[in-house]
Tab-separated table of C-alpha atoms and ligand atoms in Angstrom:
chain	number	residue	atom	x	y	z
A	1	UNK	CA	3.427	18.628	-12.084
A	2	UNK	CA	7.259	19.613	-11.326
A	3	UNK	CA	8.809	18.640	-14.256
A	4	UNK	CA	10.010	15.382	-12.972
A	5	UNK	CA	8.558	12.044	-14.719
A	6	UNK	CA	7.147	10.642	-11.750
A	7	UNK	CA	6.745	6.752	-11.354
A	8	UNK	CA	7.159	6.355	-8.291
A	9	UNK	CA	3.691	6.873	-7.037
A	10	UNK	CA	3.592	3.482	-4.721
A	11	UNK	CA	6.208	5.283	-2.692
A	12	UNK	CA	4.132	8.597	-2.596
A	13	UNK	CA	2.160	11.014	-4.936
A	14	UNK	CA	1.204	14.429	-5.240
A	15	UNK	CA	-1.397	16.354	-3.670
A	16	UNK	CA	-4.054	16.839	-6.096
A	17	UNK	CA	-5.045	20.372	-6.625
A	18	UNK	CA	-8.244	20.252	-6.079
A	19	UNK	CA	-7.465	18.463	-2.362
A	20	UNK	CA	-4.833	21.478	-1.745
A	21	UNK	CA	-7.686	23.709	-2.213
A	22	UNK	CA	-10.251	21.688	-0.381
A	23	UNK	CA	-8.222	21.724	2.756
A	24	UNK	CA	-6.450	25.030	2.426
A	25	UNK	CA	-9.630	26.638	4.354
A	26	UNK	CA	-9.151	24.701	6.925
A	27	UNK	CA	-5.477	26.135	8.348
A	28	UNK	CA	-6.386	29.765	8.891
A	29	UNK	CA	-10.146	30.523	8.596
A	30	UNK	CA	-11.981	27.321	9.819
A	31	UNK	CA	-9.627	26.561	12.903
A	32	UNK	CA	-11.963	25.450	15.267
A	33	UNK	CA	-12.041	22.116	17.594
A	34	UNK	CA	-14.763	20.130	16.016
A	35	UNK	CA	-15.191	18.984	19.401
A	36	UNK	CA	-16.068	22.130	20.458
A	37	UNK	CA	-19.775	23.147	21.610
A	38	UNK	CA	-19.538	26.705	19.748
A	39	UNK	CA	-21.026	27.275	16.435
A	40	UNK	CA	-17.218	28.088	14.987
A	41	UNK	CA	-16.043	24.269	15.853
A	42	UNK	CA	-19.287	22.950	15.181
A	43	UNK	CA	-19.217	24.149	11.295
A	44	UNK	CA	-15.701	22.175	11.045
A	45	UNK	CA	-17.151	19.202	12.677
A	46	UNK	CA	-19.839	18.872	9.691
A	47	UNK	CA	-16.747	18.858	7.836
A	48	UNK	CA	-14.818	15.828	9.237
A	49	UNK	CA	-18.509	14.554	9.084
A	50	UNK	CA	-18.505	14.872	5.287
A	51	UNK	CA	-14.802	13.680	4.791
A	52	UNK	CA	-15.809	10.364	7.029
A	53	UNK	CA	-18.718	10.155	4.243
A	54	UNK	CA	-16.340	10.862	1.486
A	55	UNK	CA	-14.032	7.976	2.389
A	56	UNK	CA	-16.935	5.763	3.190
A	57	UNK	CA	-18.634	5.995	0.024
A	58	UNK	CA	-15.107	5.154	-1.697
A	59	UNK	CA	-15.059	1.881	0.490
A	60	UNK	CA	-18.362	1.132	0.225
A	61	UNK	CA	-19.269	1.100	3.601
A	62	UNK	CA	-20.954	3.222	6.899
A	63	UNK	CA	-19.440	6.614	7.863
A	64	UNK	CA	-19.320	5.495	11.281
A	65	UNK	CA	-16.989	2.285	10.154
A	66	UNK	CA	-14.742	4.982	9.266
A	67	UNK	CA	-11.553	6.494	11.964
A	68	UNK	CA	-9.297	8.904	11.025
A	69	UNK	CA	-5.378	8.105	11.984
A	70	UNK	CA	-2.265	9.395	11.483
A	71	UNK	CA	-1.091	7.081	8.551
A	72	UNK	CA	-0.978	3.770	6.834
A	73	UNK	CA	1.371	2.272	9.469
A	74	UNK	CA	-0.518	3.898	12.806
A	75	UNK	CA	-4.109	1.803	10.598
A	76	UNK	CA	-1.736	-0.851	10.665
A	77	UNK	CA	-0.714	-1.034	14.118
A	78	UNK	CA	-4.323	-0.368	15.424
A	79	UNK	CA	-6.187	-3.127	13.696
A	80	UNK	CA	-3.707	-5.832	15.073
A	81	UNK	CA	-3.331	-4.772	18.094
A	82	UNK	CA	-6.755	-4.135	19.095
A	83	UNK	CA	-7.347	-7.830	17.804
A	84	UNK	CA	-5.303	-8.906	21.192
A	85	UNK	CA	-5.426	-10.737	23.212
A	86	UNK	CA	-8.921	-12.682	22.115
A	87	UNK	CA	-8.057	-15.939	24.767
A	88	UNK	CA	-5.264	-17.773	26.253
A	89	UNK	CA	-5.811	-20.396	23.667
A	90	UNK	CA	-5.592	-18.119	20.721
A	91	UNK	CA	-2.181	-17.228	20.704
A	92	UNK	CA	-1.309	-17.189	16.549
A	93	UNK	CA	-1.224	-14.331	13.937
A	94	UNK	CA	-1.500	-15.358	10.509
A	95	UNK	CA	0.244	-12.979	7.762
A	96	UNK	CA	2.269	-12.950	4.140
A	97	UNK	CA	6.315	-12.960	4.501
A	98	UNK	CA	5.651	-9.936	1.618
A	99	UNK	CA	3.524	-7.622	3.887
A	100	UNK	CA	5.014	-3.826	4.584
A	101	UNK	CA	6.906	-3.550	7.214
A	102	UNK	CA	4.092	-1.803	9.019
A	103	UNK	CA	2.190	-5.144	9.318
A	104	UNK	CA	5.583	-7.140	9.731
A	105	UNK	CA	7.511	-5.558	12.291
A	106	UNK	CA	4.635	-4.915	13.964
A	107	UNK	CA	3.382	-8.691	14.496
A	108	UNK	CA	7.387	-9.565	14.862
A	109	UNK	CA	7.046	-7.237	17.844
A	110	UNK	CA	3.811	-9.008	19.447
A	111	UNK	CA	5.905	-12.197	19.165
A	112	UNK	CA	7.682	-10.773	22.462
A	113	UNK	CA	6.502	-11.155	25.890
A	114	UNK	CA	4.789	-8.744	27.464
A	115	UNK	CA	4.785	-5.825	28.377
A	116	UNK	CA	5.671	-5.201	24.847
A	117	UNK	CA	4.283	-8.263	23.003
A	118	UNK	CA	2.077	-10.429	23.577
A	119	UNK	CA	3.855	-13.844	23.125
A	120	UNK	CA	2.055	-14.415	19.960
A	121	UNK	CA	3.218	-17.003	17.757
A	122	UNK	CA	3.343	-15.801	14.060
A	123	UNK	CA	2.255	-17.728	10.587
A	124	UNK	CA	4.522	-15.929	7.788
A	125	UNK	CA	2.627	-17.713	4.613
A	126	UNK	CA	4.561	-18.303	1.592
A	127	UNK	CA	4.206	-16.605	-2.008
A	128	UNK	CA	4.931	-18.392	-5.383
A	129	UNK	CA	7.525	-17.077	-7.484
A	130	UNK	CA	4.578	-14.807	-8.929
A	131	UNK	CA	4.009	-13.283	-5.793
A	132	UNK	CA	0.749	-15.481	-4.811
A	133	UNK	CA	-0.102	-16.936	-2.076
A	134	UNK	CA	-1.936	-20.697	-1.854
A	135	UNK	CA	-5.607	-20.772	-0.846
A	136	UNK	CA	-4.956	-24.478	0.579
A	137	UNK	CA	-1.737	-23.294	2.357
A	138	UNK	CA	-4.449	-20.428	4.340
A	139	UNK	CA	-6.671	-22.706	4.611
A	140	UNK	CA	-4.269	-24.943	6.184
A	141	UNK	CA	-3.060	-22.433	8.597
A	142	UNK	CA	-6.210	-20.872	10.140
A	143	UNK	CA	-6.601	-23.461	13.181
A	144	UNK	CA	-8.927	-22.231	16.325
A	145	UNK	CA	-5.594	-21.106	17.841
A	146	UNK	CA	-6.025	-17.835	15.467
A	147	UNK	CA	-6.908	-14.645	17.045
A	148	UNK	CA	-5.994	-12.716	13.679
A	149	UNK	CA	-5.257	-12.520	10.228
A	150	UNK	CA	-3.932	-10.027	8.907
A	151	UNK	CA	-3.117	-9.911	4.603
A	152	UNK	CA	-1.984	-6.881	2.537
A	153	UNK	CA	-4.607	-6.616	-0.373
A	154	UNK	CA	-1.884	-5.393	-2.959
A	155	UNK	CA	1.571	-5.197	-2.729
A	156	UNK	CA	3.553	-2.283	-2.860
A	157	UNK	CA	6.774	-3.462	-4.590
A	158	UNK	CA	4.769	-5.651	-6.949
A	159	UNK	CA	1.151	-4.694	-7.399
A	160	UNK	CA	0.401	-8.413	-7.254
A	161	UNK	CA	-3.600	-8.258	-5.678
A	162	UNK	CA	-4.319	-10.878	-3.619
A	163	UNK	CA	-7.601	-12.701	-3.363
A	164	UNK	CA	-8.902	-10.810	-0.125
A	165	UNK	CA	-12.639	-11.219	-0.129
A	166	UNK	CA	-12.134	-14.982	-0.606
A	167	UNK	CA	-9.788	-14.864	2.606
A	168	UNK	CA	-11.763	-13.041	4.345
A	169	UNK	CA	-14.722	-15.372	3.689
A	170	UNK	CA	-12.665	-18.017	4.965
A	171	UNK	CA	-11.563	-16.368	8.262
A	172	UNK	CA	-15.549	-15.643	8.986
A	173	UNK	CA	-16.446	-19.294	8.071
A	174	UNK	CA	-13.888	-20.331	11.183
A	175	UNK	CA	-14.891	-16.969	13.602
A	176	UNK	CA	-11.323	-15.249	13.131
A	177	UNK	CA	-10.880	-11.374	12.647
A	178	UNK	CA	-9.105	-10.042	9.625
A	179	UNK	CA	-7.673	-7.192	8.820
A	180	UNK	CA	-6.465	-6.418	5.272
A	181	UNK	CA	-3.616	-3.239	4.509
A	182	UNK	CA	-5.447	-1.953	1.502
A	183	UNK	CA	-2.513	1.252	1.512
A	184	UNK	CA	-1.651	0.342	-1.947
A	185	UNK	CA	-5.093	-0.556	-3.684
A	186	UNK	CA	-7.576	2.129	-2.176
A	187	UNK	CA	-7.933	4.054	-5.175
A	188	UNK	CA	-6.181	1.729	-7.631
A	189	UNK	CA	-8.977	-1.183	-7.712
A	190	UNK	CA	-12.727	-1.094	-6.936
A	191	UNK	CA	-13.567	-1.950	-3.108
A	192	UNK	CA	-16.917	-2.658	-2.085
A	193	UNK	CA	-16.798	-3.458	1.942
A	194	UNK	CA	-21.072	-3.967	2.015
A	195	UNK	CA	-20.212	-6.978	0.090
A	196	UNK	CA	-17.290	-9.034	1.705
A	197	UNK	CA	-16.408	-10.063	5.116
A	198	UNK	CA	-13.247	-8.069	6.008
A	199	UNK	CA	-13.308	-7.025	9.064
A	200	UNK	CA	-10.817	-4.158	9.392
A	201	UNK	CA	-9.059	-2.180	6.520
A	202	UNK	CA	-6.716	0.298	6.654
A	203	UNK	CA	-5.140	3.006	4.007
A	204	UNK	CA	-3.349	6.238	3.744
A	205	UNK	CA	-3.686	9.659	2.315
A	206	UNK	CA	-0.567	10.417	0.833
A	207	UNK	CA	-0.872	7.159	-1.365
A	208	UNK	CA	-3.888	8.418	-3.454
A	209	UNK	CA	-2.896	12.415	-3.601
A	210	UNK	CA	-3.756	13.169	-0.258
A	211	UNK	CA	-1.125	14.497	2.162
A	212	UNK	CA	1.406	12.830	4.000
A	213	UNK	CA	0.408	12.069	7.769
A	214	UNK	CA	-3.345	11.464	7.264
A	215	UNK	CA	-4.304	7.888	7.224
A	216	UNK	CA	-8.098	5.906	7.729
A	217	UNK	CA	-8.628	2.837	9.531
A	218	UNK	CA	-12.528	0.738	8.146
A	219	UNK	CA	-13.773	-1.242	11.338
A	220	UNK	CA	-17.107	-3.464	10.458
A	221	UNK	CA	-19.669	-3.171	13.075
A	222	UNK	CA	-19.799	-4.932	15.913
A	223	UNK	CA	-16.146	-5.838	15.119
A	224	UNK	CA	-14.156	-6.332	18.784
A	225	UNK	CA	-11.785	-2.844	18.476
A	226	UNK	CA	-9.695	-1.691	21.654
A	227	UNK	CA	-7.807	1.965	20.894
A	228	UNK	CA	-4.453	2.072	20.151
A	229	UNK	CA	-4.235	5.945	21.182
A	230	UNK	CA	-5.526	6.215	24.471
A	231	UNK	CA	-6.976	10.404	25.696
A	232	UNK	CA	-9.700	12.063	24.938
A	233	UNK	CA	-13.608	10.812	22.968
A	234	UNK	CA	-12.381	11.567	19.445
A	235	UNK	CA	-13.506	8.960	17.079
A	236	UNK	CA	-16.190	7.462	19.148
A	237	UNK	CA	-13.520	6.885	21.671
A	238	UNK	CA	-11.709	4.444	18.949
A	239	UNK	CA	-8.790	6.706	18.526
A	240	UNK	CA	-8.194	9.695	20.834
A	241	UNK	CA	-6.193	13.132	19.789
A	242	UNK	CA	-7.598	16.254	18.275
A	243	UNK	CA	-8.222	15.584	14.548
A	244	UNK	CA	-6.283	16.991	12.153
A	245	UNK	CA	-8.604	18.689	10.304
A	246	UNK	CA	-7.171	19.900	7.094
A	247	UNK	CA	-5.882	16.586	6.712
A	248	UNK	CA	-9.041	14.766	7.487
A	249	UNK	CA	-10.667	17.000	4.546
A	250	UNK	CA	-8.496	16.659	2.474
A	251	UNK	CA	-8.395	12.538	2.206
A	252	UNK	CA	-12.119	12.717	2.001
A	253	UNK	CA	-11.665	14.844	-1.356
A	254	UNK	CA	-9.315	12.589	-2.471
A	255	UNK	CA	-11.148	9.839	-1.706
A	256	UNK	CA	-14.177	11.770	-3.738
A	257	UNK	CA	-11.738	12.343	-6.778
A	258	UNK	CA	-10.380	8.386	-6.684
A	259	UNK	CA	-13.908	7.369	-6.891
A	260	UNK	CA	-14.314	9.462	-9.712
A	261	UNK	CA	-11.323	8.384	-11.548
A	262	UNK	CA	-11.149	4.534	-10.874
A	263	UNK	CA	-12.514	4.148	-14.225
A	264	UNK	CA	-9.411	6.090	-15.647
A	265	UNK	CA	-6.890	4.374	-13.589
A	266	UNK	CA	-8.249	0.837	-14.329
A	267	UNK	CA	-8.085	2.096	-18.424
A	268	UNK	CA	-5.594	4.826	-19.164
A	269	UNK	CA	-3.074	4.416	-16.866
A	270	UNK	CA	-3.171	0.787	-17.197
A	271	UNK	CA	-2.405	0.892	-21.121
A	272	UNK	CA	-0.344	3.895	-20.104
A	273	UNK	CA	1.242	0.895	-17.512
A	274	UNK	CA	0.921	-1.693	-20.169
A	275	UNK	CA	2.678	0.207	-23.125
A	276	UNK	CA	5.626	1.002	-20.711
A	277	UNK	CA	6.507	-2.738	-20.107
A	278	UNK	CA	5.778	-4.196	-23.176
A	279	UNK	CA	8.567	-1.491	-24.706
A	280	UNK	CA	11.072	-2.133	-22.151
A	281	UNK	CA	10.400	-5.881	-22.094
A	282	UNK	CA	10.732	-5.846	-25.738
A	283	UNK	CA	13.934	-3.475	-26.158
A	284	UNK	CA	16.021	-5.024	-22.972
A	285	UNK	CA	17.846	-7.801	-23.230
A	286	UNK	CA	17.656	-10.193	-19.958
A	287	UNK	CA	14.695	-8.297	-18.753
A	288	UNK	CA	11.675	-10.115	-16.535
A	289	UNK	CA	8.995	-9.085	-14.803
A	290	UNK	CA	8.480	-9.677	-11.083
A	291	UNK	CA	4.861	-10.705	-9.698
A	292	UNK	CA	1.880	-12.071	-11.707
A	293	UNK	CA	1.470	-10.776	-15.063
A	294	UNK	CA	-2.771	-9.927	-14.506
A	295	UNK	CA	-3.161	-10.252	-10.669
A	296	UNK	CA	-1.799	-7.311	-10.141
A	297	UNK	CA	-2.730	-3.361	-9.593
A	298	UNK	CA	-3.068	-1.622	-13.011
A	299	UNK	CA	-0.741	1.188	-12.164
A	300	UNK	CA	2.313	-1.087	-11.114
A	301	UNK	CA	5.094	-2.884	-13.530
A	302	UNK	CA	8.464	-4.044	-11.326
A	303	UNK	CA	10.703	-5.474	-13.804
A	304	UNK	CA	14.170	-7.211	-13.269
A	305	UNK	CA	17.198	-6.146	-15.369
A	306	UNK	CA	19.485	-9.317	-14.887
A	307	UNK	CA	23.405	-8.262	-14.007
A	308	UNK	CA	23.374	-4.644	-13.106
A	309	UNK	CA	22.321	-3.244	-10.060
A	310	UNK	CA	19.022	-1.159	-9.775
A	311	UNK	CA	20.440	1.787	-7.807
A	312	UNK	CA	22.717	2.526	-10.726
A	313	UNK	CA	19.674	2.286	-13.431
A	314	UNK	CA	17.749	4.742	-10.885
A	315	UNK	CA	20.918	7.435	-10.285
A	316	UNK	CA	21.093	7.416	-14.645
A	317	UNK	CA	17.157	7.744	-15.012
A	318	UNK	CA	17.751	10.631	-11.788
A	319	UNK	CA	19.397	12.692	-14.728
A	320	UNK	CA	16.678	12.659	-16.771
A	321	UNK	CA	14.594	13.763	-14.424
A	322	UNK	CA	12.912	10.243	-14.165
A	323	UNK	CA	12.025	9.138	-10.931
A	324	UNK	CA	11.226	5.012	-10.017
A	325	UNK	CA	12.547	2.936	-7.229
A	326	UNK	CA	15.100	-0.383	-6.423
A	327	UNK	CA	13.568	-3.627	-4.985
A	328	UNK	CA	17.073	-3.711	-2.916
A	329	UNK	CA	17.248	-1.856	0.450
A	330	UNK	CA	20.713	-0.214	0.473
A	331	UNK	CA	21.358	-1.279	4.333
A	332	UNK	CA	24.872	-1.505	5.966
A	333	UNK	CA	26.576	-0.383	3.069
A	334	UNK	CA	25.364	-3.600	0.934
A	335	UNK	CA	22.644	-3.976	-1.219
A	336	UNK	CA	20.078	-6.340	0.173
A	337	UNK	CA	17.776	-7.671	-2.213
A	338	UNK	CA	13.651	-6.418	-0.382
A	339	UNK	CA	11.966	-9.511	1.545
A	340	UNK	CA	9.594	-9.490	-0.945
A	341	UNK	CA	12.220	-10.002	-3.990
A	342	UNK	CA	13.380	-12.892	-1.548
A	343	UNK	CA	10.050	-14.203	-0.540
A	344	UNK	CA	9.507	-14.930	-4.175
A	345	UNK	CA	12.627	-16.313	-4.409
A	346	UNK	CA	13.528	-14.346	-7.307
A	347	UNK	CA	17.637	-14.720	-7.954
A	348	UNK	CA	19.841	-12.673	-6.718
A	349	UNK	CA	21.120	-11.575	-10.262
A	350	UNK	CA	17.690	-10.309	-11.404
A	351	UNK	CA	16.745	-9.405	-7.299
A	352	UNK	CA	19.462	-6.868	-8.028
A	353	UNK	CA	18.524	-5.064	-11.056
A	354	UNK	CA	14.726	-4.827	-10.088
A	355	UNK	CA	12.983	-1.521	-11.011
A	356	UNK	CA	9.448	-0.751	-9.717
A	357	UNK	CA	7.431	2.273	-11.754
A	358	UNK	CA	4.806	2.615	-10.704
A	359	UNK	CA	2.168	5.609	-12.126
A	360	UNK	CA	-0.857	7.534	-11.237
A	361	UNK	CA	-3.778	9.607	-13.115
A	362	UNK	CA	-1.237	12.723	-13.950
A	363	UNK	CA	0.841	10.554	-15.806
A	364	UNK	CA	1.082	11.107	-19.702
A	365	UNK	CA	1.734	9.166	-22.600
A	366	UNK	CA	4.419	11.681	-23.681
A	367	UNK	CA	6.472	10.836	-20.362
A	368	UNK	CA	6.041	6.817	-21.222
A	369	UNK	CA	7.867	7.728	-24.560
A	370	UNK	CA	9.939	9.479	-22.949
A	371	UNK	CA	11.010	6.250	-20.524
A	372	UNK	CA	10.947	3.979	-23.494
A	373	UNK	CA	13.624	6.116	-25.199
A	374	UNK	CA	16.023	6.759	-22.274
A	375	UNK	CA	16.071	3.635	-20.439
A	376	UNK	CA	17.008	0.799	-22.889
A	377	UNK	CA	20.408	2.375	-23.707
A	378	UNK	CA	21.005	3.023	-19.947
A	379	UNK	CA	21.104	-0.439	-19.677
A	380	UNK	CA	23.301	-1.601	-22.631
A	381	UNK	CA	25.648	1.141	-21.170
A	382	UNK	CA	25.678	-0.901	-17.516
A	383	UNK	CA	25.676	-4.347	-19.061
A	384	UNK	CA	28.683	-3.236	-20.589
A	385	UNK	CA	30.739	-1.880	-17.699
A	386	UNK	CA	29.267	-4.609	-15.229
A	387	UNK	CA	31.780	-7.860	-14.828
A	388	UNK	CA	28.076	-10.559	-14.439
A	389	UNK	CA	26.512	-8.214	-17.815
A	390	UNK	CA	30.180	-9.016	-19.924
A	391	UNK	CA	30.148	-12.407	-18.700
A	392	UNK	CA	26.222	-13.406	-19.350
A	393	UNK	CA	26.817	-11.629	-22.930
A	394	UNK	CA	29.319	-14.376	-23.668
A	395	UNK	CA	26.909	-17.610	-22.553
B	401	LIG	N1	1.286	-0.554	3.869
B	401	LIG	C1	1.712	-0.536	2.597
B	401	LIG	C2	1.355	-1.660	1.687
B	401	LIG	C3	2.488	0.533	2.126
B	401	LIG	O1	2.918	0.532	0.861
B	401	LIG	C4	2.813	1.574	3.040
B	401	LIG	C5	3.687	2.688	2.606
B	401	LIG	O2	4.531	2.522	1.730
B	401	LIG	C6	2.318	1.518	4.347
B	401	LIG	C7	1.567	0.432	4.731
B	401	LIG	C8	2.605	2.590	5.338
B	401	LIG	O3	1.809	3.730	5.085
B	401	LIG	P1	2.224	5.157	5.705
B	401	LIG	O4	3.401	5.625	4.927
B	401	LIG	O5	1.021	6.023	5.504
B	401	LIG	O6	2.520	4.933	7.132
């Protein structure tokens, strides 16, 4: 699309063209305020009507379960919140120590007392050193002191999927709410909300070629939901603000196109996906991959190259033009290795060297080759000038 070999489509992806010219309407000819009684904002409220249908049909679910946000993070931020405070007895949050920050922080923060927590007490599960998490060790941990659970449905460093409907099957069985951050697998994996018991689910447009800033947050009927955005009726009075119109359209066409090309992201970018790791995995010395080799989206391959650091691979794949990303957080001038690398308790050797690519529908085979070429020799070239690569040549 720009010339760059994109694989870093976790992080963000293009705006389809077909969304750019579903919403470009919207900006200068069909301006109106849906909320408006006139015919002019009534025509642009039929189509935030069909977007909420678009995104619905994607998820499997009513139009009206459907809210517009901001983003991923404001979904986020919603759900748990409005899950608070249930009782005076039910003063636990139950979540993964590998959720986004956006779920994290966010049920860190509700630790506090009020006015700007709630002084919740929160359950940070475990993962395996696949990235899994233990069915017994939910089980374990959803007591009645739980107001809400909340558990990512696919990672975004590692793809790893976790079981979701089964959790959420559990949280019903005991009366708890749960809210899954399905950012990274709207689009990625089928999701069919008629048929399982989550409660709340949020995602975000610029994650399946949709603009940045548009995001959607699923709430089941009849599910207890207080607004995080207080104002005006918008939303059925579930999130107030003037919707952002050309944004709302255009996640509901990309919503339309992802349901059209699951199929296509579950088979050819998969092998695309596939053929990508198996070459590097094959050609690199020392290299592993990080999270579960099947349980995982089809799209995503994080892979550890042992001894050399990952910001170095990425600044020598930068001048090719190839773009991926580090699972270390350059903060403070050090290289921390990402809670999830740490949650996993992967070492920090291969925590170090980890490179997430992760790829989307515009992806071609002829940019894999490309990959396969360039990166093995980057590597030999930084185990060579790295003090751990000359030493761990020598063992
Ligand atoms: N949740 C997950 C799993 C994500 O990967 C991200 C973004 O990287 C978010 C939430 C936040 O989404 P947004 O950038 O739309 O706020």
């Amino acid at each position: 699309m720009s010339g760059a070999i994109y694989l870093d489509n976790n992080a963000t992806t293009a705006v389809a063209p077909e969304v750019k010219e579903a919403m470009e309407p919207f900006w200068t000819e069909f301006y109106g305020n849906p909320s408006s009684i006139h015919t002019f904002g009534g025509q642009v409220a039929r189509h935030v009507d069909t977007a909420r249908q678009q995104v619905a049909e994607l998820l499997g679910c009513h139009p009206t379960e459907v809210l517009f946000t901001s983003c991923g993070t404001e979904s986020d931020n919603a759900a748990i919140r409005s899950a608070l405070p249930v009782s005076p007895h039910r003063k636990k949050i139950v979540t993964t120590r590998v959720e986004h920050p956006a779920v994290l922080n966010t049920c860190r923060t509700l630790e506090r007392p009020a006015p700007i927590g709630f002084d919740m007490r929160v359950v940070e599960l475990p993962v395996d050193q696949y990235g899994e998490l233990s069915l017994p060790d939910i089980g374990n941990a959803l007591d009645e002191d739980v107001a809400v659970v909340s558990i990512m449905w696919a990672n975004n460093e590692t793809g790893v999927v976790f079981p979701v409907e089964r959790i959420a099957d559990m949280c019903r069985d005991r009366g708890i709410l749960f809210h899954t951050d399905a950012v990274q697998a709207v689009g990625k994996v089928p999701i069919d909300l008629s048929n399982c018991a989550v409660d709340m689910l949020s995602l975000s447009g610029h994650k399946l070629h949709a603009p940045k800033g548009v995001g959607a947050l699923y709430v089941r009927h009849g599910c207890r939901f207080q607004p995080f955005l207080i104002g005006g009726h918008q939303e059925r009075n579930r999130r107030a603000g003037t919707e952002a119109v050309p944004m709302i359209v255009a996640l509901g066409k990309a919503c339309e196109l992802a349901r059209r090309r699951l199929d296509d992201e579950q088979t050819r970018v998969r092998a695309l996906r596939d053929k990508l790791e198996k070459a590097l995995l094959a050609s690199c010395p020392d290299a592993k991959l990080n999270g579960h080799p099947d349980h995982r989206l089809p799209n995503t391959a994080n892979i550890s190259f042992e001894y050399i650091e990952g910001e170095s691979i990425l600044l020598m794949l930068d001048e090719h033009g190839i773009c991926a990303s580090s699972g270390s957080a350059c903060t403070t001038g050090s290289l921390e290795p990402s809670h999830v690398m740490r949650a996993m308790g992967i070492p920090y050797t291969a925590a170090h060297g980890s490179i997430r690519f992760s790829l989307s529908v515009y992806n071609s085979n002829a940019e894999i080759d490309k990959v396969i070429e360039v990166l093995p020799p980057i590597i030999r070239r930084l185990r060579e000038i790295s003090p751990f690569g000359r030493e761990a040549a020598k063992t």
